[in-house]
């Protein structure tokens, strides 16, 4: 359970630092990160776990 919480907070932090303002939950946030990674060319970092 703790691991999920850590990931959730990392997702939320990433979204807030990258200009996303409508951050309601980590699952929705992951979808936003994936879309953002596709449009910015950083999907390879997402796959490595660096985002």
CSV table of N, CA and C in Angstrom, one decimal:
chain,number,residue,atom,x,y,z
A,1,UNK,N,0.8,-1.2,0.0
A,1,UNK,CA,0.0,0.0,0.0
A,1,UNK,C,0.9,1.3,0.0
A,2,UNK,N,2.0,1.2,0.7
A,2,UNK,CA,2.8,2.4,0.8
A,2,UNK,C,3.4,2.7,-0.5
A,3,UNK,N,3.8,1.7,-1.3
A,3,UNK,CA,4.4,1.9,-2.6
A,3,UNK,C,3.4,2.7,-3.5
A,4,UNK,N,2.1,2.4,-3.5
A,4,UNK,CA,1.1,3.1,-4.3
A,4,UNK,C,1.0,4.5,-3.9
A,5,UNK,N,1.1,4.8,-2.6
A,5,UNK,CA,1.1,6.1,-2.1
A,5,UNK,C,2.3,7.0,-2.5
A,6,UNK,N,3.4,6.4,-2.5
A,6,UNK,CA,4.6,7.0,-3.0
A,6,UNK,C,4.5,7.4,-4.5
A,7,UNK,N,4.0,6.4,-5.3
A,7,UNK,CA,3.8,6.7,-6.7
A,7,UNK,C,2.8,7.8,-6.9
A,8,UNK,N,1.7,7.7,-6.2
A,8,UNK,CA,0.7,8.7,-6.3
A,8,UNK,C,1.2,10.1,-6.0
A,9,UNK,N,2.0,10.3,-5.0
A,9,UNK,CA,2.6,11.6,-4.7
A,9,UNK,C,3.6,12.0,-5.7
A,10,UNK,N,4.3,11.1,-6.3
A,10,UNK,CA,5.3,11.5,-7.4
A,10,UNK,C,4.5,11.9,-8.6
A,11,UNK,N,3.4,11.2,-8.9
A,11,UNK,CA,2.6,11.6,-10.0
A,11,UNK,C,2.0,13.0,-9.8
A,12,UNK,N,1.5,13.2,-8.7
A,12,UNK,CA,0.9,14.6,-8.4
A,12,UNK,C,1.9,15.7,-8.5
A,13,UNK,N,3.1,15.4,-7.9
A,13,UNK,CA,4.2,16.4,-7.9
A,13,UNK,C,4.6,16.7,-9.3
A,14,UNK,N,4.8,15.7,-10.2
A,14,UNK,CA,5.1,15.8,-11.6
A,14,UNK,C,4.1,16.7,-12.3
A,15,UNK,N,2.8,16.4,-12.1
A,15,UNK,CA,1.8,17.1,-12.8
A,15,UNK,C,1.8,18.6,-12.3
A,16,UNK,N,1.9,18.9,-11.1
A,16,UNK,CA,1.9,20.2,-10.6
A,16,UNK,C,3.1,21.0,-11.1
A,17,UNK,N,4.3,20.4,-11.1
A,17,UNK,CA,5.5,21.0,-11.6
A,17,UNK,C,5.5,21.3,-13.1
A,18,UNK,N,4.6,20.6,-13.8
A,18,UNK,CA,4.6,20.8,-15.3
A,18,UNK,C,3.4,21.5,-15.8
A,19,UNK,N,2.7,22.3,-14.9
A,19,UNK,CA,1.7,23.1,-15.3
A,19,UNK,C,0.3,22.6,-15.4
A,20,UNK,N,0.1,21.3,-14.9
A,20,UNK,CA,-1.2,20.8,-14.9
A,20,UNK,C,-2.0,21.3,-13.7
A,21,UNK,N,-3.1,21.9,-13.9
A,21,UNK,CA,-3.8,22.5,-12.7
A,21,UNK,C,-5.0,21.7,-12.3
A,22,UNK,N,-5.6,20.9,-13.1
A,22,UNK,CA,-6.8,20.1,-12.7
A,22,UNK,C,-6.3,18.7,-12.3
A,23,UNK,N,-5.6,18.6,-11.2
A,23,UNK,CA,-5.1,17.3,-10.7
A,23,UNK,C,-6.1,16.8,-9.7
A,24,UNK,N,-6.8,15.7,-10.0
A,24,UNK,CA,-7.8,15.2,-9.0
A,24,UNK,C,-7.4,13.9,-8.5
A,25,UNK,N,-6.7,13.0,-9.2
A,25,UNK,CA,-6.3,11.7,-8.7
A,25,UNK,C,-5.1,11.2,-9.5
A,26,UNK,N,-4.4,10.2,-8.9
A,26,UNK,CA,-3.2,9.7,-9.5
A,26,UNK,C,-3.5,8.9,-10.8
A,27,UNK,N,-4.6,8.2,-10.8
A,27,UNK,CA,-4.9,7.4,-12.0
A,27,UNK,C,-5.1,8.3,-13.2
A,28,UNK,N,-5.9,9.3,-13.0
A,28,UNK,CA,-6.2,10.3,-14.0
A,28,UNK,C,-4.9,11.0,-14.4
A,29,UNK,N,-4.1,11.2,-13.3
A,29,UNK,CA,-2.8,11.9,-13.5
A,29,UNK,C,-1.8,11.1,-14.4
A,30,UNK,N,-1.8,9.8,-14.2
A,30,UNK,CA,-1.0,8.9,-15.1
A,30,UNK,C,-1.4,9.0,-16.5
A,31,UNK,N,-2.7,9.1,-16.8
A,31,UNK,CA,-3.1,9.3,-18.2
A,31,UNK,C,-2.7,10.6,-18.7
A,32,UNK,N,-2.7,11.6,-17.9
A,32,UNK,CA,-2.2,12.9,-18.3
A,32,UNK,C,-0.7,12.9,-18.6
A,33,UNK,N,0.0,12.2,-17.7
A,33,UNK,CA,1.5,12.1,-17.9
A,33,UNK,C,1.8,11.4,-19.2
A,34,UNK,N,1.1,10.3,-19.5
A,34,UNK,CA,1.3,9.6,-20.7
A,34,UNK,C,1.0,10.5,-21.9
A,35,UNK,N,-0.1,11.2,-21.9
A,35,UNK,CA,-0.4,12.1,-23.1
A,35,UNK,C,0.7,13.2,-23.2
A,36,UNK,N,1.1,13.8,-22.1
A,36,UNK,CA,2.1,14.8,-22.1
A,36,UNK,C,3.5,14.2,-22.6
A,37,UNK,N,3.8,13.0,-22.2
A,37,UNK,CA,5.1,12.4,-22.6
A,37,UNK,C,5.0,12.1,-24.1
A,38,UNK,N,3.9,11.8,-24.6
A,38,UNK,CA,3.8,11.5,-26.1
A,38,UNK,C,3.9,12.8,-26.9
A,39,UNK,N,3.4,13.9,-26.4
A,39,UNK,CA,3.4,15.2,-27.1
A,39,UNK,C,4.7,15.9,-27.0
A,40,UNK,N,5.5,15.6,-25.9
A,40,UNK,CA,6.8,16.3,-25.7
A,40,UNK,C,8.0,15.4,-26.1
A,41,UNK,N,7.7,14.2,-26.5
A,41,UNK,CA,8.8,13.4,-26.9
A,41,UNK,C,9.6,12.8,-25.7
A,42,UNK,N,9.0,12.7,-24.5
A,42,UNK,CA,9.7,12.2,-23.4
A,42,UNK,C,9.1,10.8,-22.9
A,43,UNK,N,8.4,10.1,-23.9
A,43,UNK,CA,7.8,8.8,-23.5
A,43,UNK,C,8.9,7.8,-23.1
A,44,UNK,N,10.1,7.9,-23.7
A,44,UNK,CA,11.2,7.0,-23.3
A,44,UNK,C,11.5,7.1,-21.9
A,45,UNK,N,11.4,8.3,-21.3
A,45,UNK,CA,11.7,8.5,-19.9
A,45,UNK,C,10.6,7.9,-19.0
A,46,UNK,N,9.4,8.0,-19.5
A,46,UNK,CA,8.3,7.4,-18.8
A,46,UNK,C,8.4,5.9,-18.7
A,47,UNK,N,8.9,5.3,-19.7
A,47,UNK,CA,9.1,3.8,-19.7
A,47,UNK,C,10.2,3.4,-18.8
A,48,UNK,N,11.2,4.3,-18.7
A,48,UNK,CA,12.3,4.0,-17.8
A,48,UNK,C,12.0,4.2,-16.3
A,49,UNK,N,10.9,4.9,-16.1
A,49,UNK,CA,10.5,5.3,-14.7
A,49,UNK,C,11.2,6.6,-14.3
A,50,UNK,N,11.7,7.4,-15.2
A,50,UNK,CA,12.4,8.6,-14.8
A,50,UNK,C,11.5,9.8,-14.7
A,51,UNK,N,10.2,9.6,-15.1
A,51,UNK,CA,9.3,10.7,-15.0
A,51,UNK,C,8.4,10.4,-13.8
